[in-house]
GROMACS .gro file of C-alpha atoms in nm:
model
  340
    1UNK     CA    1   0.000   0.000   0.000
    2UNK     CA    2   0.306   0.240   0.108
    3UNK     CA    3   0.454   0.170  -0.250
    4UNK     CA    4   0.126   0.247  -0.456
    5UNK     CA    5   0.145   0.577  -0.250
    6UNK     CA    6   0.511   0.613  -0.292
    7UNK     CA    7   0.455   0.568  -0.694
    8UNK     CA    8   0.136   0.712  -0.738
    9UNK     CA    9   0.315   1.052  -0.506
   10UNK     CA   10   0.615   1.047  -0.777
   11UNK     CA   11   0.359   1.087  -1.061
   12UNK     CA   12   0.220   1.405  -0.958
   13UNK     CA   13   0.599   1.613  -0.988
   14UNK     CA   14   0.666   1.461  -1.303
   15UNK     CA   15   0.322   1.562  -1.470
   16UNK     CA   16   0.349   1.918  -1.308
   17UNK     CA   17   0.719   1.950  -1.479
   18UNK     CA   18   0.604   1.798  -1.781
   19UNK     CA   19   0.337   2.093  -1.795
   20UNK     CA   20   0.563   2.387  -1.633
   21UNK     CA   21   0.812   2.254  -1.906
   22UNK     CA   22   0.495   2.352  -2.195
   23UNK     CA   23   0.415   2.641  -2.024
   24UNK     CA   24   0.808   2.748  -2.043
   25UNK     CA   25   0.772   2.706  -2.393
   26UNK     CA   26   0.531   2.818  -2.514
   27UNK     CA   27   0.600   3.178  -2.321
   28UNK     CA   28   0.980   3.133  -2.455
   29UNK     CA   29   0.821   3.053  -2.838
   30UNK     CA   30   0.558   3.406  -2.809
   31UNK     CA   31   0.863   3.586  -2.607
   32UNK     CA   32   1.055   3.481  -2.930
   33UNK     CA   33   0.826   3.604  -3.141
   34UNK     CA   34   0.747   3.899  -3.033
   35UNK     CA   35   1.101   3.993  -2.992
   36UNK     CA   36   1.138   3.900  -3.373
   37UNK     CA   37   0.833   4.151  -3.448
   38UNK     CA   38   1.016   4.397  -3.248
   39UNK     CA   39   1.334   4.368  -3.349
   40UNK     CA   40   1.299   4.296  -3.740
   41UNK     CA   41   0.956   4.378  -3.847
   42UNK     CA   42   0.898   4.630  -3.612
   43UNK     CA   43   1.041   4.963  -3.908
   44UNK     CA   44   0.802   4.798  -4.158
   45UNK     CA   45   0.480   4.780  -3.928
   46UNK     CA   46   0.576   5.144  -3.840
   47UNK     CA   47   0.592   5.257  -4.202
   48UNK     CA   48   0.300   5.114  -4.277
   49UNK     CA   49   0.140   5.240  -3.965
   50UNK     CA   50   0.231   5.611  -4.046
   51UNK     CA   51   0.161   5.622  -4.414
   52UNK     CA   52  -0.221   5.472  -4.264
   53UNK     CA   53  -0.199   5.753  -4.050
   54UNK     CA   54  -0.039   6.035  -4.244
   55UNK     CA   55  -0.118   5.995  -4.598
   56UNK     CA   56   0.023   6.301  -4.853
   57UNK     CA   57  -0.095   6.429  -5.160
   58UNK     CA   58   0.031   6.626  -5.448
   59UNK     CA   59  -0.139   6.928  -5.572
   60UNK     CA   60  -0.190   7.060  -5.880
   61UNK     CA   61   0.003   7.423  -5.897
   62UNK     CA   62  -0.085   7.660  -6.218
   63UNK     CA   63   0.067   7.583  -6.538
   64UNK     CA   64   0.305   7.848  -6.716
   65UNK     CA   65   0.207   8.100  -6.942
   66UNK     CA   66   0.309   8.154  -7.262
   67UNK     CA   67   0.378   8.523  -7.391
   68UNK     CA   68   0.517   8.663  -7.735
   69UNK     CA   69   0.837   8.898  -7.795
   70UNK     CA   70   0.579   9.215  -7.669
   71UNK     CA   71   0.502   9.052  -7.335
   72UNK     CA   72   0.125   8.950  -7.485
   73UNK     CA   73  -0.045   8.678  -7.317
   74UNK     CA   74  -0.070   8.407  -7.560
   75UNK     CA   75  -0.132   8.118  -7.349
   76UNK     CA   76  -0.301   8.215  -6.977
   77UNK     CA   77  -0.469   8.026  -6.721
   78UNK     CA   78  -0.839   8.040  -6.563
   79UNK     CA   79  -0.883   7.977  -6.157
   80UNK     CA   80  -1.189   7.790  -6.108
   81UNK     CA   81  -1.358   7.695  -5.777
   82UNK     CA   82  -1.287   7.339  -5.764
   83UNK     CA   83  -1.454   7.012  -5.574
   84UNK     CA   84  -1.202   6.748  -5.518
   85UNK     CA   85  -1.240   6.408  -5.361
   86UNK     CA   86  -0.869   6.167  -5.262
   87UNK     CA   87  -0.930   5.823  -5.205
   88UNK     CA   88  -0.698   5.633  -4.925
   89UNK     CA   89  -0.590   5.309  -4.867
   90UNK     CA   90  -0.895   5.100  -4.676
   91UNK     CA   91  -1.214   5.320  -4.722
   92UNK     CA   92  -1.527   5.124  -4.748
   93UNK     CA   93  -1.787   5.173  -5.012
   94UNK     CA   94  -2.031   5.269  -4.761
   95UNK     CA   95  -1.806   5.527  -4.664
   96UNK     CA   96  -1.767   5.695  -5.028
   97UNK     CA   97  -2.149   5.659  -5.074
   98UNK     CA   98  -2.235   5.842  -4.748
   99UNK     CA   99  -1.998   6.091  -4.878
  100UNK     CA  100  -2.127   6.150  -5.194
  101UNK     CA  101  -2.492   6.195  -5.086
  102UNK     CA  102  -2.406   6.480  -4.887
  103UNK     CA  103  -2.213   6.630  -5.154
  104UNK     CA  104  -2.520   6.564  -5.322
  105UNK     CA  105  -2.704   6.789  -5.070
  106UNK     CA  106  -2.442   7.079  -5.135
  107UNK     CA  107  -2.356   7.063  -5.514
  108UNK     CA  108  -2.555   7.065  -5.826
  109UNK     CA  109  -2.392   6.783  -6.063
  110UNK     CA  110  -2.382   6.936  -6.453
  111UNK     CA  111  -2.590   6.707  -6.695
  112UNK     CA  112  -2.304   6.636  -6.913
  113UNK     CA  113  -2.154   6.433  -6.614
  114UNK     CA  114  -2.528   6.271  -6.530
  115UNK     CA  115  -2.558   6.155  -6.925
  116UNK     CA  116  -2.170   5.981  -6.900
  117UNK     CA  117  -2.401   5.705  -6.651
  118UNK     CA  118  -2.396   5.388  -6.790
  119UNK     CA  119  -2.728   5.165  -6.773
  120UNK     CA  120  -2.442   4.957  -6.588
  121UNK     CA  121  -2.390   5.213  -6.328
  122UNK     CA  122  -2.714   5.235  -6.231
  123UNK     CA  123  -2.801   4.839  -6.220
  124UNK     CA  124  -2.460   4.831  -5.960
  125UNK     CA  125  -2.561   5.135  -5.826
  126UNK     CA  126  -2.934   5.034  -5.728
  127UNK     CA  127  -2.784   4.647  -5.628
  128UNK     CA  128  -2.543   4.859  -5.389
  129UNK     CA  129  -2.898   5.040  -5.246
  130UNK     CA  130  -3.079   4.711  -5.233
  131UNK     CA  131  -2.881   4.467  -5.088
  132UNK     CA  132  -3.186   4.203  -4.989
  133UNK     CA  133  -3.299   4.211  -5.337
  134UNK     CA  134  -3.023   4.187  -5.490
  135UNK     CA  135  -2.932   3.888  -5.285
  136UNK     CA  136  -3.268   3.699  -5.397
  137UNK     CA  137  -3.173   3.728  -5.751
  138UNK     CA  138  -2.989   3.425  -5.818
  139UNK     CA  139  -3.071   3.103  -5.666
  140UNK     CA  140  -2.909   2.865  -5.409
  141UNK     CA  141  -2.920   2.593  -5.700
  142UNK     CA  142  -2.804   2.812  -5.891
  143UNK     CA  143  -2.477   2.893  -5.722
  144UNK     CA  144  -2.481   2.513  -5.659
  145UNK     CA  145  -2.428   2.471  -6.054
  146UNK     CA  146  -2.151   2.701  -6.084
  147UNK     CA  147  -1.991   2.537  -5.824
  148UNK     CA  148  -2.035   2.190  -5.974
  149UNK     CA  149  -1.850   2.281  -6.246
  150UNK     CA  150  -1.539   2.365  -6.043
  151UNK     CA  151  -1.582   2.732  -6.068
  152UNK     CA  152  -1.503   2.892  -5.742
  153UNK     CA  153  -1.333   3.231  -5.576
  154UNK     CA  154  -1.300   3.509  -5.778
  155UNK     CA  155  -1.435   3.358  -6.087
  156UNK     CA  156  -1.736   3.232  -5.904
  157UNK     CA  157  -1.819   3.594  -5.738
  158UNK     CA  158  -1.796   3.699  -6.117
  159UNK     CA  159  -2.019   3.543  -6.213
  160UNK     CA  160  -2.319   3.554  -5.955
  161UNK     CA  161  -2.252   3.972  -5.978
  162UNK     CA  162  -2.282   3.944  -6.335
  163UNK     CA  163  -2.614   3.725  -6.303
  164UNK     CA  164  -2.740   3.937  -6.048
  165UNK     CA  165  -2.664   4.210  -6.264
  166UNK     CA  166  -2.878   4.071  -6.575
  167UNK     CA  167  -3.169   4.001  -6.357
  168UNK     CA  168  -3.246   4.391  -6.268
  169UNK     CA  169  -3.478   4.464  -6.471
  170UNK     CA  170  -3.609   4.848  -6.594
  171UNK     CA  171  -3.839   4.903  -6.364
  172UNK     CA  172  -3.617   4.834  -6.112
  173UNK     CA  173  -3.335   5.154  -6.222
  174UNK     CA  174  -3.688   5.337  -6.257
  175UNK     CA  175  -3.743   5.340  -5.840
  176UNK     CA  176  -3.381   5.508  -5.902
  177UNK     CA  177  -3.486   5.932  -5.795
  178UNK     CA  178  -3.338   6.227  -5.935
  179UNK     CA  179  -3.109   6.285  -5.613
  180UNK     CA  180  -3.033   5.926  -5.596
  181UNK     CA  181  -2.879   5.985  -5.989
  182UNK     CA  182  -2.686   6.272  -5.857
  183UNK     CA  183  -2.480   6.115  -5.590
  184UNK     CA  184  -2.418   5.820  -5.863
  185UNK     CA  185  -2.274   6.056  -6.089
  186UNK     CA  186  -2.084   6.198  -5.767
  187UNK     CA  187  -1.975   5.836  -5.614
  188UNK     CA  188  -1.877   5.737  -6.006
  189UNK     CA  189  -1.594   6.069  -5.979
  190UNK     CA  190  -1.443   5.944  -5.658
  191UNK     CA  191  -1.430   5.595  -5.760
  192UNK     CA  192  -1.279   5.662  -6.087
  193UNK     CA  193  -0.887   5.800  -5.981
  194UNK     CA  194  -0.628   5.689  -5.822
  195UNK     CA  195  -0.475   5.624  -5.462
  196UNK     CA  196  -0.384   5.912  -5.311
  197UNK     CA  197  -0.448   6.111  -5.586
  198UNK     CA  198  -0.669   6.448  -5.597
  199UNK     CA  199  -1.003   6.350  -5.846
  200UNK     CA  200  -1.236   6.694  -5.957
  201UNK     CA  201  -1.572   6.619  -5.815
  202UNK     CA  202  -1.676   6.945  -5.986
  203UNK     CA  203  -1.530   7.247  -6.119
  204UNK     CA  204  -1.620   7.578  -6.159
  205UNK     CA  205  -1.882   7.545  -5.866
  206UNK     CA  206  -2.059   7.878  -5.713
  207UNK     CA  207  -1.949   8.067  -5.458
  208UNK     CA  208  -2.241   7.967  -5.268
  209UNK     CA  209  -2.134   7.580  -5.287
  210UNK     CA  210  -1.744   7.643  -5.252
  211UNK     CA  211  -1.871   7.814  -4.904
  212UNK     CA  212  -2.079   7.541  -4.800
  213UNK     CA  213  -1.833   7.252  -4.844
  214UNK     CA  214  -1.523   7.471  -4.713
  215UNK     CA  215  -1.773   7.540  -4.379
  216UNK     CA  216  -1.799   7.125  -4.408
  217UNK     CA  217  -1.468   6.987  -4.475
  218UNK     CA  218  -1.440   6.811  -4.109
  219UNK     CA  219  -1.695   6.607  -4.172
  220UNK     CA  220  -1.643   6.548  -4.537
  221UNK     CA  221  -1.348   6.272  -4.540
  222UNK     CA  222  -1.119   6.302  -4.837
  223UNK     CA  223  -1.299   6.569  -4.991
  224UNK     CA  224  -1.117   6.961  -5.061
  225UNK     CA  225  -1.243   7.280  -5.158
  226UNK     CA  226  -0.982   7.425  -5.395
  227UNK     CA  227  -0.864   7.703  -5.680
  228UNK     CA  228  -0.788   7.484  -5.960
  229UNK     CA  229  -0.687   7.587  -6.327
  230UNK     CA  230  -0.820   7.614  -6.685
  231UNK     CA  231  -0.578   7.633  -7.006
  232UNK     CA  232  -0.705   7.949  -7.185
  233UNK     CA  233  -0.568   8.019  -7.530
  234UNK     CA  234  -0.583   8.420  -7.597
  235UNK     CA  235  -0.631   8.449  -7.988
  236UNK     CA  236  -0.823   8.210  -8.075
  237UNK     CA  237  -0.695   7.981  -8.365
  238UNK     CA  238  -0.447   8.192  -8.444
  239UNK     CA  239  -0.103   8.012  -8.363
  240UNK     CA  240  -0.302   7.731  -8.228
  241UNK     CA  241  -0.141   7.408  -8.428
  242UNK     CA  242   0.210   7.519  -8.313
  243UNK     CA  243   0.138   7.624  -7.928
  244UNK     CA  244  -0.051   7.271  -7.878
  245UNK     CA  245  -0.269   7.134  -7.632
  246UNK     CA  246  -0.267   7.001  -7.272
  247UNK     CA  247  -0.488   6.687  -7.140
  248UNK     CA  248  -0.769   6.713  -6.923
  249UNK     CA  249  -0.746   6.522  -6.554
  250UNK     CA  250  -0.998   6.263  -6.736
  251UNK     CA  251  -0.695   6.199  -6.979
  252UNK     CA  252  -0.406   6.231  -6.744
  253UNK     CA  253  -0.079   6.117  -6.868
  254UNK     CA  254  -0.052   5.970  -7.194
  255UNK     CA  255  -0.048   5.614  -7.231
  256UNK     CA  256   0.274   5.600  -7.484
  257UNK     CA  257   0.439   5.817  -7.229
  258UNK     CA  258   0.319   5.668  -6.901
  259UNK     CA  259   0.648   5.534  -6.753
  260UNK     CA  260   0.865   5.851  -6.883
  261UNK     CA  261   0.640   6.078  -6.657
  262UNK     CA  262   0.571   5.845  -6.348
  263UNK     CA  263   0.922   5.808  -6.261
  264UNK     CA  264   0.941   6.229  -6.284
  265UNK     CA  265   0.681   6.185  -6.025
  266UNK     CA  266   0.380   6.285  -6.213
  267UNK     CA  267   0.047   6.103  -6.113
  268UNK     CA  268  -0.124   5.927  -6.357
  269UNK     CA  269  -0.406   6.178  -6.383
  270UNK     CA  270  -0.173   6.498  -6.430
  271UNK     CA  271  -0.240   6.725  -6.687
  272UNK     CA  272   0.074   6.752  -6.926
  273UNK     CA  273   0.139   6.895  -7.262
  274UNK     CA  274   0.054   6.657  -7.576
  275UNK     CA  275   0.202   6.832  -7.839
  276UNK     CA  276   0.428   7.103  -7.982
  277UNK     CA  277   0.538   7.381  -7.739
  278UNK     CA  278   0.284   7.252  -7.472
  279UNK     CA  279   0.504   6.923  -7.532
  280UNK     CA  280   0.827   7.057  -7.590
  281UNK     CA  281   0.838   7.246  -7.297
  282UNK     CA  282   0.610   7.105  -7.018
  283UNK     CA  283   0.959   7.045  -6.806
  284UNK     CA  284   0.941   7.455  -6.770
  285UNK     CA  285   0.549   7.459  -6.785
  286UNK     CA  286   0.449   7.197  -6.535
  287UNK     CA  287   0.589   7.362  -6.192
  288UNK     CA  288   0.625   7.176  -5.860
  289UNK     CA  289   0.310   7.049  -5.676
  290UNK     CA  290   0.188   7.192  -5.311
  291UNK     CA  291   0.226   6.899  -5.074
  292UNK     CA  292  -0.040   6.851  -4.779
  293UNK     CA  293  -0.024   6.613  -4.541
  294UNK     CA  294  -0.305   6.451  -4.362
  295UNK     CA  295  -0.286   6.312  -4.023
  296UNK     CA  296  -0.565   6.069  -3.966
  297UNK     CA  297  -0.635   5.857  -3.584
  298UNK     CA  298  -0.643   5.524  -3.557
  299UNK     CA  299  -0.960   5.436  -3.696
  300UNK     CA  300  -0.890   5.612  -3.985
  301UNK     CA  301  -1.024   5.976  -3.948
  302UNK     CA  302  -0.868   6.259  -4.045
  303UNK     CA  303  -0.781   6.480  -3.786
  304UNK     CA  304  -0.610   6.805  -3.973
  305UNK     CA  305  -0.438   6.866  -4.267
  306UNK     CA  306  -0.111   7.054  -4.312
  307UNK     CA  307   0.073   7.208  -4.546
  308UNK     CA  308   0.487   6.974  -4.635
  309UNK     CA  309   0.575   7.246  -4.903
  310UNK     CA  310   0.383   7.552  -5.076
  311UNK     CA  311   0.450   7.413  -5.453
  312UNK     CA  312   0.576   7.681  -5.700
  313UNK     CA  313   0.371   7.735  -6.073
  314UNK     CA  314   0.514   7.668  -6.378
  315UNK     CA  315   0.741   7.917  -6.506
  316UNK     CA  316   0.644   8.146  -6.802
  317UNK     CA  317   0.797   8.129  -7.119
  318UNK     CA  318   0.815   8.385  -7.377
  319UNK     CA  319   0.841   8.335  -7.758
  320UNK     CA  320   0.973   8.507  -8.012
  321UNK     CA  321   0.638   8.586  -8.224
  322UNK     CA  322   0.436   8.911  -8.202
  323UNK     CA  323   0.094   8.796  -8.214
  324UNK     CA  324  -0.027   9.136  -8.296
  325UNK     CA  325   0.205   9.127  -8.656
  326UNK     CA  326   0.074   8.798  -8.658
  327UNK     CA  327  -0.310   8.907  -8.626
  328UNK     CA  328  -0.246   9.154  -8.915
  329UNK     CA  329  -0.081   8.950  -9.157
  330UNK     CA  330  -0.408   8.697  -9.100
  331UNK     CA  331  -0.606   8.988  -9.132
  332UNK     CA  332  -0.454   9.079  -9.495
  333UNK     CA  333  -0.419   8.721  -9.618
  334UNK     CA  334  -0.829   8.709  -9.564
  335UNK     CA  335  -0.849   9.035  -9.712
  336UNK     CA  336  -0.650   8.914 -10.065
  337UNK     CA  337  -0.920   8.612 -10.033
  338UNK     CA  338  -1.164   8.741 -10.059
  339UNK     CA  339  -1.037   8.954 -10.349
  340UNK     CA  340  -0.985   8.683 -10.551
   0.00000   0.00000   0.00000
């Protein structure tokens, strides 16, 4: 009987070592760990933590002008009162919707950018408003089918959307109001640019709206009240196939120059010269862009904005024409036309 108790007394220490030994272990194998997030990962989980937290974006500064020998505008700029919307890293789609509708409450959307809706925009648009419905469009057994022919993933949530898609019908976009078209066309501007990149909500906007949404900026995420610029060619046609043109923010960089620009640090929706002296000298033109920083909590919010570096327009450049010779001489070449 002493021995059993002896025996059954020597168990107990060795199981209680045998688990102090795991629990040594597995506290050595986190300490380790953690140590190795510290230690090596530790700069990279800080970067990625601060560009989260304090995202900047470029810009746009005011082109150069162009001038003749006389000091004549030839080329000048337009401010406008400009809307502008940056998308960041991680914002939901809820959060660029609630957005837009009360942009939509502010601004009045021009009907050129209402007619650029798709009959596609509005089917994902009014799935994106009726989630429950949307949902009952395709089938269970339907899904089923899909899968049973080994399509899965990405390729499988293709397809359902693009059912679902197919099954909302025209009276369906009709429930679609007049407001609810507006922040479509509003959601469909800040979905369309880049990262970090400033997108034009609207341009030219009254001074009534500018006021409004510059009153509302804290509680508008992402979204800017700006002076932005027009290209404005003085004369006309005259000159006009040799001083060239510059693309719109739609356009951004040309495709066949994409990589020549992007590693100048131009973003992909820049406006730059196309052709001839817009072209030829957009290194003088295209000026350095005002960098602001935004400094956002943890959750994401932005907290206040400040300025990294004022920017600097383009500089002017002056040709050697005189435009007013040149308006003369077009003057008396009509004039011998209509002679003849």
């Amino acid at each position: 009987m002493k021995k059993q108790e002896k025996k059954s007394g020597r168990v107990v220490p060795l199981r209680l070592n045998i688990l102090f030994l795991c629990v040594f272990l597995l506290f050595s194998g986190i300490i380790i760990q953690l140590g190795k997030v510290q230690i090596f990962d530790g700069e990279t989980y800080k970067n990625e933590v601060e560009k989260r937290e304090n995202a900047t974006v470029g810009l746009s500064v005011p082109r150069g002008k162009i001038f003749d020998r006389e000091g004549n505008p030839v080329v000048d700029n337009k401010s406008l009162r400009t809307i502008t919307y940056t998308k960041v890293k991680g914002v939901k789609q809820e959060e660029i919707l609630k957005s837009a509708r009360q942009l939509a409450d502010i601004i009045e959307m021009p009907q050129e950018d209402i007619d650029k809706l798709t009959e596609t925009d509005k089917k994902d648009f009014w799935m994106q408003l009726n989630p429950e419905l949307t949902q009952d469009l395709v089938s269970k057994k339907e899904i089923d089918k899909f899968r049973d022919k080994d399509i899965t993933g990405k390729e499988l949530d293709k397809k359902i959307e693009d059912l679902k898609r197919k099954r909302v019908t025209e009276k369906n976009l009709q429930e679609l109001t007049a407001k609810d078209i507006e922040v479509l066309a509003i959601k469909s501007k800040m979905t369309s640019g880049f990262q970090m990149a400033p997108q034009i909500i609207k341009k030219d906007v009254s001074e009534q709206e500018y006021a409004v949404i510059s009153e509302n900026l804290a509680n508008l995420p992402g979204v800017d009240a700006s002076v932005d610029w027009e290209r404005i060619y003085v004369n006309d046609g005259l000159f006009r196939s040799v001083l060239g043109n510059v693309s719109n923010a739609d356009e951004g960089l040309p495709r066949e120059r994409l990589d020549y620009y992007l590693v100048r640090d131009y973003s992909r929706n820049d406006r730059v010269g196309k052709s001839y002296i817009e072209q030829q000298y957009e290194d003088v033109l295209h000026g350095t862009k005002k960098e602001v920083r935004s400094i956002a909590d943890k959750q994401g919010n932005t907290i206040r904005t400040e300025t990294v570096s004022e920017g600097k327009s383009g500089k002017n450049l002056t040709l050697t024409i005189d435009m007013e010779l040149q308006k003369k001489s077009r003057g008396e070449h009509r004039k011998n036309i209509k002679t003849i």
